[in-house]
Amino acid sequence: MQIPKRLYQVTGILLFLACRNPQNQPVEERAVTVVAREVKENSVTREISVSGNIEGDRTVKLGFMVGGKISRINPVEGQNISRGQLIATLDDTNYSIAREMADVQVSQATDEYNRLKLMYERNSISESDFKKIDFTLQSAKAQLKLQSKNLADTKLYAPFSGVLLKKLAEPGEIVSAGMPVLVLSDISKVKVNAYIPENQVDQIRMGQEAEVKVNALGESFTGKLTELGAAADLTTRAFTVRIELANPGLKIRPGMIAEVSIPSTRNQSVISVPASAILRTPEGQSYLFVADNGKAFQRNISVGNLYGDEIEIVSGLSAGEKIIVAGQHKLTNGTRISVTDKQAP
């Protein structure tokens, strides 16, 4: 029987390996050099994050002091308005006529007063008759003042500088006295209205600074906590907070959404590790390697908030354990390691 040539080749390889390792001992695994660090609890300041709605520093609904038909509304919504600017008018025809009539009555009463005054000085009429014409003249003058004011009130002026938020009426509409026709808001400063849960109210204080991020602008601003509600909402059990911030350039507009971060007044102890020490599986599970008895073991963890370049570990790790912070990319579960305190350049 002829032995195949390939069998001779395999046999030769086995004999060669046996000669190199005559005692047939297993080849020892080479240790991977890593940097490890002991896990400790750190004192951190948490941030309370809430969403809020932006409104002007003061917002008012403007209307005419008299009723009538609107003849003109000057600004458009979103337009900046200056203090004292004429923003709307009523048809003043009737008020002009009423003022003219009051002016005529004053002239008549004045003539009558002057005529009877001469007679009173000559004792031709009694004092009571003279006082009647004096009262009539004073009444006519008061009526003239009233009609003059009514005529002036057909023009509506901005009481302060701001932005026109809403037009509630249009030219041609008939409005009554006091009926709102425009909404004006002062936005030189703005306020963020937000709600904070009742279990976090004791972690903030009046006057502290807060970071306000306005997503519509892609910018962050620094504000100050100026108001804290005295009572919780009965439905949500949350308290109202207001953060005031300056509005340079009037870029921030009422109605925008803001993300508010308020530093908690309480320091808390957390376990945190360098963000570079954390790896992720293809499925998105966070893990790191723990050094134990010369070997590296994979440990699944749950992460929390980010503090600078470190990440909070919510579960999966305890203080006192050693984690691998450099060289972990070369490891698998159970790999032998050689721990050093210094990271290679």
GROMACS .gro file of C-alpha atoms in nm:
model
  345
    1MET     CA    1   0.000   0.000   0.000
    2GLN     CA    2   0.141   0.341  -0.103
    3ILE     CA    3   0.136   0.622   0.153
    4PRO     CA    4   0.013   0.956   0.008
    5LYS     CA    5   0.274   1.229  -0.028
    6ARG     CA    6   0.060   1.487   0.164
    7LEU     CA    7   0.058   1.258   0.468
    8TYR     CA    8   0.442   1.269   0.474
    9GLN     CA    9   0.427   1.650   0.470
   10VAL     CA   10   0.187   1.671   0.765
   11THR     CA   11   0.390   1.421   0.964
   12GLY     CA   12   0.703   1.624   0.903
   13ILE     CA   13   0.542   1.943   1.033
   14LEU     CA   14   0.426   1.770   1.352
   15LEU     CA   15   0.773   1.626   1.413
   16PHE     CA   16   0.926   1.975   1.365
   17LEU     CA   17   0.691   2.131   1.620
   18ALA     CA   18   0.759   1.849   1.865
   19CYS     CA   19   1.130   1.911   1.837
   20ARG     CA   20   1.086   2.283   1.910
   21ASN     CA   21   0.868   2.212   2.218
   22PRO     CA   22   0.999   1.878   2.338
   23GLN     CA   23   0.798   1.880   2.660
   24ASN     CA   24   0.474   1.966   2.465
   25GLN     CA   25   0.402   2.257   2.704
   26PRO     CA   26   0.128   2.519   2.612
   27VAL     CA   27   0.256   2.854   2.484
   28GLU     CA   28   0.206   3.122   2.749
   29GLU     CA   29  -0.026   3.420   2.649
   30ARG     CA   30   0.152   3.756   2.630
   31ALA     CA   31   0.013   4.019   2.871
   32VAL     CA   32  -0.125   4.344   2.726
   33THR     CA   33   0.009   4.660   2.889
   34VAL     CA   34  -0.275   4.889   3.005
   35VAL     CA   35  -0.330   5.191   3.230
   36ALA     CA   36  -0.572   5.140   3.519
   37ARG     CA   37  -0.730   5.376   3.768
   38GLU     CA   38  -0.917   5.321   4.091
   39VAL     CA   39  -1.280   5.425   4.085
   40LYS     CA   40  -1.374   5.690   4.341
   41GLU     CA   41  -1.685   5.884   4.435
   42ASN     CA   42  -1.675   6.249   4.332
   43SER     CA   43  -1.877   6.545   4.460
   44VAL     CA   44  -2.057   6.714   4.170
   45THR     CA   45  -2.312   6.989   4.119
   46ARG     CA   46  -2.611   6.864   3.927
   47GLU     CA   47  -2.812   7.085   3.694
   48ILE     CA   48  -3.189   7.113   3.687
   49SER     CA   49  -3.302   7.120   3.325
   50VAL     CA   50  -3.646   7.244   3.222
   51SER     CA   51  -3.809   7.380   2.907
   52GLY     CA   52  -3.980   7.717   2.904
   53ASN     CA   53  -4.156   7.972   2.689
   54ILE     CA   54  -4.016   8.320   2.627
   55GLU     CA   55  -4.228   8.632   2.677
   56GLY     CA   56  -4.155   9.003   2.685
   57ASP     CA   57  -4.058   9.193   2.996
   58ARG     CA   58  -4.404   9.351   2.989
   59THR     CA   59  -4.686   9.284   2.748
   60VAL     CA   60  -5.000   9.499   2.720
   61LYS     CA   61  -5.317   9.503   2.513
   62LEU     CA   62  -5.380   9.849   2.371
   63GLY     CA   63  -5.717  10.000   2.289
   64PHE     CA   64  -5.881  10.338   2.232
   65MET     CA   65  -6.028  10.540   2.518
   66VAL     CA   66  -6.329  10.614   2.293
   67GLY     CA   67  -6.532  10.407   2.052
   68GLY     CA   68  -6.554  10.445   1.677
   69LYS     CA   69  -6.451  10.311   1.336
   70ILE     CA   70  -6.082  10.230   1.286
   71SER     CA   71  -5.941  10.434   0.999
   72ARG     CA   72  -5.579  10.321   1.011
   73ILE     CA   73  -5.342  10.079   1.184
   74ASN     CA   74  -4.985  10.162   1.094
   75PRO     CA   75  -4.756   9.875   1.202
   76VAL     CA   76  -4.754   9.511   1.097
   77GLU     CA   77  -4.706   9.216   1.330
   78GLY     CA   78  -4.346   9.166   1.433
   79GLN     CA   79  -4.251   9.529   1.366
   80ASN     CA   80  -4.044   9.720   1.620
   81ILE     CA   81  -4.234  10.013   1.771
   82SER     CA   82  -4.085  10.324   1.932
   83ARG     CA   83  -4.230  10.494   2.238
   84GLY     CA   84  -4.475  10.769   2.139
   85GLN     CA   85  -4.519  10.635   1.784
   86LEU     CA   86  -4.866  10.674   1.632
   87ILE     CA   87  -4.990  10.318   1.576
   88ALA     CA   88  -5.364  10.348   1.508
   89THR     CA   89  -5.641  10.607   1.452
   90LEU     CA   90  -6.020  10.626   1.456
   91ASP     CA   91  -6.244  10.822   1.223
   92ASP     CA   92  -6.261  11.152   1.414
   93THR     CA   93  -6.543  11.326   1.221
   94ASN     CA   94  -6.801  11.305   1.497
   95TYR     CA   95  -6.550  11.402   1.765
   96SER     CA   96  -6.436  11.703   1.563
   97ILE     CA   97  -6.795  11.823   1.528
   98ALA     CA   98  -6.858  11.773   1.900
   99ARG     CA   99  -6.552  11.978   1.983
  100GLU     CA  100  -6.662  12.259   1.751
  101MET     CA  101  -7.004  12.264   1.917
  102ALA     CA  102  -6.840  12.281   2.260
  103ASP     CA  103  -6.621  12.567   2.137
  104VAL     CA  104  -6.932  12.758   2.021
  105GLN     CA  105  -7.098  12.705   2.357
  106VAL     CA  106  -6.794  12.848   2.532
  107SER     CA  107  -6.803  13.155   2.308
  108GLN     CA  108  -7.174  13.208   2.375
  109ALA     CA  109  -7.133  13.163   2.749
  110THR     CA  110  -6.833  13.400   2.751
  111ASP     CA  111  -7.028  13.675   2.573
  112GLU     CA  112  -7.322  13.632   2.808
  113TYR     CA  113  -7.088  13.634   3.108
  114ASN     CA  114  -6.917  13.958   2.997
  115ARG     CA  115  -7.254  14.129   2.933
  116LEU     CA  116  -7.401  14.032   3.271
  117LYS     CA  117  -7.082  14.117   3.452
  118LEU     CA  118  -7.122  14.483   3.355
  119MET     CA  119  -7.482  14.475   3.473
  120TYR     CA  120  -7.382  14.307   3.798
  121GLU     CA  121  -7.118  14.575   3.861
  122ARG     CA  122  -7.392  14.838   3.814
  123ASN     CA  123  -7.619  14.646   4.051
  124SER     CA  124  -7.864  14.585   3.765
  125ILE     CA  125  -7.892  14.210   3.835
  126SER     CA  126  -7.875  14.008   4.149
  127GLU     CA  127  -7.573  13.811   4.261
  128SER     CA  128  -7.755  13.479   4.212
  129ASP     CA  129  -7.828  13.559   3.846
  130PHE     CA  130  -7.465  13.647   3.787
  131LYS     CA  131  -7.347  13.322   3.950
  132LYS     CA  132  -7.573  13.124   3.717
  133ILE     CA  133  -7.398  13.256   3.408
  134ASP     CA  134  -7.061  13.200   3.576
  135PHE     CA  135  -7.153  12.832   3.633
  136THR     CA  136  -7.276  12.806   3.275
  137LEU     CA  137  -6.942  12.936   3.146
  138GLN     CA  138  -6.742  12.697   3.362
  139SER     CA  139  -6.958  12.406   3.245
  140ALA     CA  140  -6.907  12.502   2.880
  141LYS     CA  141  -6.530  12.517   2.930
  142ALA     CA  142  -6.528  12.175   3.097
  143GLN     CA  143  -6.733  12.034   2.810
  144LEU     CA  144  -6.478  12.179   2.566
  145LYS     CA  145  -6.196  12.007   2.754
  146LEU     CA  146  -6.384  11.677   2.744
  147GLN     CA  147  -6.454  11.697   2.372
  148SER     CA  148  -6.092  11.800   2.306
  149LYS     CA  149  -5.974  11.494   2.498
  150ASN     CA  150  -6.216  11.266   2.313
  151LEU     CA  151  -6.082  11.400   1.984
  152ALA     CA  152  -5.724  11.340   2.095
  153ASP     CA  153  -5.813  10.987   2.208
  154THR     CA  154  -5.900  10.891   1.850
  155LYS     CA  155  -5.524  10.855   1.803
  156LEU     CA  156  -5.343  10.564   1.972
  157TYR     CA  157  -4.974  10.603   2.062
  158ALA     CA  158  -4.727  10.342   2.184
  159PRO     CA  159  -4.674  10.384   2.563
  160PHE     CA  160  -4.327  10.224   2.541
  161SER     CA  161  -4.085  10.081   2.286
  162GLY     CA  162  -4.137   9.721   2.191
  163VAL     CA  163  -4.252   9.482   1.922
  164LEU     CA  164  -4.605   9.443   1.790
  165LEU     CA  165  -4.710   9.088   1.875
  166LYS     CA  166  -5.066   9.082   1.745
  167LYS     CA  167  -5.324   9.288   1.561
  168LEU     CA  168  -5.669   9.218   1.705
  169ALA     CA  169  -5.863   9.445   1.466
  170GLU     CA  170  -5.844   9.579   1.113
  171PRO     CA  171  -5.924   9.915   0.950
  172GLY     CA  172  -6.299   9.957   0.900
  173GLU     CA  173  -6.397   9.771   1.215
  174ILE     CA  174  -6.607   9.951   1.476
  175VAL     CA  175  -6.467   9.912   1.824
  176SER     CA  176  -6.592  10.018   2.163
  177ALA     CA  177  -6.395  10.210   2.425
  178GLY     CA  178  -6.133   9.992   2.590
  179MET     CA  179  -6.160   9.711   2.336
  180PRO     CA  180  -5.807   9.569   2.267
  181VAL     CA  181  -5.690   9.627   1.911
  182LEU     CA  182  -5.311   9.568   1.941
  183VAL     CA  183  -5.075   9.369   2.163
  184LEU     CA  184  -4.740   9.534   2.235
  185SER     CA  185  -4.448   9.376   2.418
  186ASP     CA  186  -4.131   9.530   2.558
  187ILE     CA  187  -3.846   9.293   2.463
  188SER     CA  188  -3.543   9.495   2.572
  189LYS     CA  189  -3.544   9.228   2.842
  190VAL     CA  190  -3.727   8.898   2.817
  191LYS     CA  191  -3.846   8.638   3.064
  192VAL     CA  192  -3.849   8.261   3.040
  193ASN     CA  193  -4.152   8.102   3.203
  194ALA     CA  194  -4.090   7.743   3.310
  195TYR     CA  195  -4.216   7.487   3.559
  196ILE     CA  196  -3.995   7.299   3.805
  197PRO     CA  197  -4.102   6.979   3.989
  198GLU     CA  198  -4.184   7.018   4.356
  199ASN     CA  199  -3.905   6.781   4.462
  200GLN     CA  200  -3.645   7.017   4.310
  201VAL     CA  201  -3.773   7.351   4.442
  202ASP     CA  202  -3.548   7.338   4.748
  203GLN     CA  203  -3.244   7.301   4.519
  204ILE     CA  204  -3.269   7.650   4.367
  205ARG     CA  205  -3.267   8.001   4.509
  206MET     CA  206  -3.369   8.346   4.397
  207GLY     CA  207  -3.104   8.548   4.217
  208GLN     CA  208  -2.890   8.258   4.100
  209GLU     CA  209  -2.771   8.245   3.741
  210ALA     CA  210  -2.913   8.008   3.482
  211GLU     CA  211  -2.806   7.912   3.133
  212VAL     CA  212  -3.075   7.967   2.871
  213LYS     CA  213  -3.039   7.803   2.530
  214VAL     CA  214  -3.268   7.934   2.256
  215ASN     CA  215  -3.286   7.660   1.995
  216ALA     CA  216  -3.434   7.887   1.727
  217LEU     CA  217  -3.122   8.106   1.743
  218GLY     CA  218  -2.872   7.833   1.819
  219GLU     CA  219  -2.730   8.048   2.100
  220SER     CA  220  -2.704   8.036   2.477
  221PHE     CA  221  -2.754   8.327   2.715
  222THR     CA  222  -2.701   8.384   3.086
  223GLY     CA  223  -3.009   8.481   3.284
  224LYS     CA  224  -3.107   8.530   3.646
  225LEU     CA  225  -3.382   8.360   3.845
  226THR     CA  226  -3.614   8.645   3.947
  227GLU     CA  227  -3.943   8.477   4.042
  228LEU     CA  228  -4.041   8.154   4.211
  229GLY     CA  229  -4.405   8.057   4.246
  230ALA     CA  230  -4.545   8.048   4.599
  231ALA     CA  231  -4.780   7.756   4.531
  232ALA     CA  232  -4.763   7.447   4.313
  233ASP     CA  233  -5.000   7.385   4.025
  234LEU     CA  234  -5.275   7.155   4.149
  235THR     CA  235  -5.255   6.934   3.840
  236THR     CA  236  -4.882   6.906   3.769
  237ARG     CA  237  -4.751   6.969   4.123
  238ALA     CA  238  -4.490   7.199   3.968
  239PHE     CA  239  -4.385   7.551   4.060
  240THR     CA  240  -4.357   7.842   3.819
  241VAL     CA  241  -4.012   7.995   3.779
  242ARG     CA  242  -3.913   8.301   3.574
  243ILE     CA  243  -3.565   8.367   3.443
  244GLU     CA  244  -3.488   8.719   3.324
  245LEU     CA  245  -3.222   8.788   3.063
  246ALA     CA  246  -3.102   9.079   2.855
  247ASN     CA  247  -3.191   9.083   2.486
  248PRO     CA  248  -2.915   9.265   2.296
  249GLY     CA  249  -3.013   9.332   1.937
  250LEU     CA  250  -3.372   9.224   2.018
  251LYS     CA  251  -3.298   8.883   1.865
  252ILE     CA  252  -3.495   8.687   2.122
  253ARG     CA  253  -3.867   8.706   2.044
  254PRO     CA  254  -4.172   8.616   2.253
  255GLY     CA  255  -4.303   8.267   2.184
  256MET     CA  256  -3.960   8.107   2.131
  257ILE     CA  257  -3.881   7.789   2.322
  258ALA     CA  258  -3.586   7.788   2.561
  259GLU     CA  259  -3.396   7.513   2.741
  260VAL     CA  260  -3.302   7.626   3.091
  261SER     CA  261  -3.024   7.477   3.305
  262ILE     CA  262  -3.015   7.585   3.669
  263PRO     CA  263  -2.727   7.463   3.890
  264SER     CA  264  -2.853   7.276   4.193
  265THR     CA  265  -2.756   7.420   4.529
  266ARG     CA  266  -2.689   7.066   4.653
  267ASN     CA  267  -2.365   6.877   4.587
  268GLN     CA  268  -2.408   6.504   4.531
  269SER     CA  269  -2.163   6.214   4.532
  270VAL     CA  270  -2.147   6.014   4.210
  271ILE     CA  271  -1.919   5.757   4.053
  272SER     CA  272  -1.768   5.892   3.734
  273VAL     CA  273  -1.501   5.766   3.493
  274PRO     CA  274  -1.317   5.919   3.198
  275ALA     CA  275  -1.534   5.921   2.888
  276SER     CA  276  -1.245   5.766   2.692
  277ALA     CA  277  -1.263   5.450   2.907
  278ILE     CA  278  -1.614   5.364   2.791
  279LEU     CA  279  -1.674   5.145   2.486
  280ARG     CA  280  -1.996   5.042   2.313
  281THR     CA  281  -2.115   4.725   2.150
  282PRO     CA  282  -2.270   4.734   1.801
  283GLU     CA  283  -2.607   4.712   1.976
  284GLY     CA  284  -2.528   5.031   2.173
  285GLN     CA  285  -2.457   4.872   2.513
  286SER     CA  286  -2.199   5.071   2.712
  287TYR     CA  287  -1.920   4.875   2.878
  288LEU     CA  288  -1.567   4.907   3.012
  289PHE     CA  289  -1.292   4.675   3.134
  290VAL     CA  290  -1.225   4.609   3.502
  291ALA     CA  291  -0.877   4.499   3.612
  292ASP     CA  292  -0.886   4.203   3.852
  293ASN     CA  293  -0.604   3.957   3.940
  294GLY     CA  294  -0.398   4.034   3.632
  295LYS     CA  295  -0.684   4.000   3.389
  296ALA     CA  296  -0.933   4.235   3.220
  297PHE     CA  297  -1.301   4.159   3.246
  298GLN     CA  298  -1.573   4.324   3.043
  299ARG     CA  299  -1.841   4.496   3.253
  300ASN     CA  300  -2.169   4.632   3.119
  301ILE     CA  301  -2.266   4.968   3.269
  302SER     CA  302  -2.538   5.232   3.258
  303VAL     CA  303  -2.424   5.591   3.210
  304GLY     CA  304  -2.573   5.919   3.332
  305ASN     CA  305  -2.476   6.285   3.306
  306LEU     CA  306  -2.158   6.425   3.158
  307TYR     CA  307  -1.931   6.627   3.390
  308GLY     CA  308  -1.649   6.781   3.192
  309ASP     CA  309  -1.453   6.492   3.042
  310GLU     CA  310  -1.605   6.234   3.277
  311ILE     CA  311  -1.933   6.042   3.262
  312GLU     CA  312  -2.145   5.940   3.558
  313ILE     CA  313  -2.187   5.565   3.606
  314VAL     CA  314  -2.540   5.495   3.726
  315SER     CA  315  -2.502   5.118   3.766
  316GLY     CA  316  -2.255   4.839   3.701
  317LEU     CA  317  -1.955   4.976   3.890
  318SER     CA  318  -1.857   5.033   4.253
  319ALA     CA  319  -1.607   5.262   4.423
  320GLY     CA  320  -1.273   5.092   4.488
  321GLU     CA  321  -1.267   4.884   4.170
  322LYS     CA  322  -0.997   4.939   3.911
  323ILE     CA  323  -1.093   5.025   3.555
  324ILE     CA  324  -0.874   5.031   3.246
  325VAL     CA  325  -0.853   5.381   3.102
  326ALA     CA  326  -0.592   5.323   2.829
  327GLY     CA  327  -0.517   5.020   2.614
  328GLN     CA  328  -0.870   4.883   2.644
  329HIS     CA  329  -0.919   4.867   2.267
  330LYS     CA  330  -0.676   4.575   2.253
  331LEU     CA  331  -0.866   4.369   2.511
  332THR     CA  332  -1.124   4.096   2.512
  333ASN     CA  333  -1.298   3.946   2.811
  334GLY     CA  334  -1.040   3.762   3.025
  335THR     CA  335  -0.726   3.898   2.853
  336ARG     CA  336  -0.408   3.890   3.066
  337ILE     CA  337  -0.286   4.244   3.141
  338SER     CA  338   0.016   4.423   3.276
  339VAL     CA  339  -0.094   4.735   3.463
  340THR     CA  340   0.106   5.054   3.460
  341ASP     CA  341   0.023   5.393   3.610
  342LYS     CA  342   0.156   5.591   3.314
  343GLN     CA  343   0.008   5.609   2.967
  344ALA     CA  344   0.252   5.558   2.682
  345PRO     CA  345   0.312   5.873   2.473
   0.00000   0.00000   0.00000
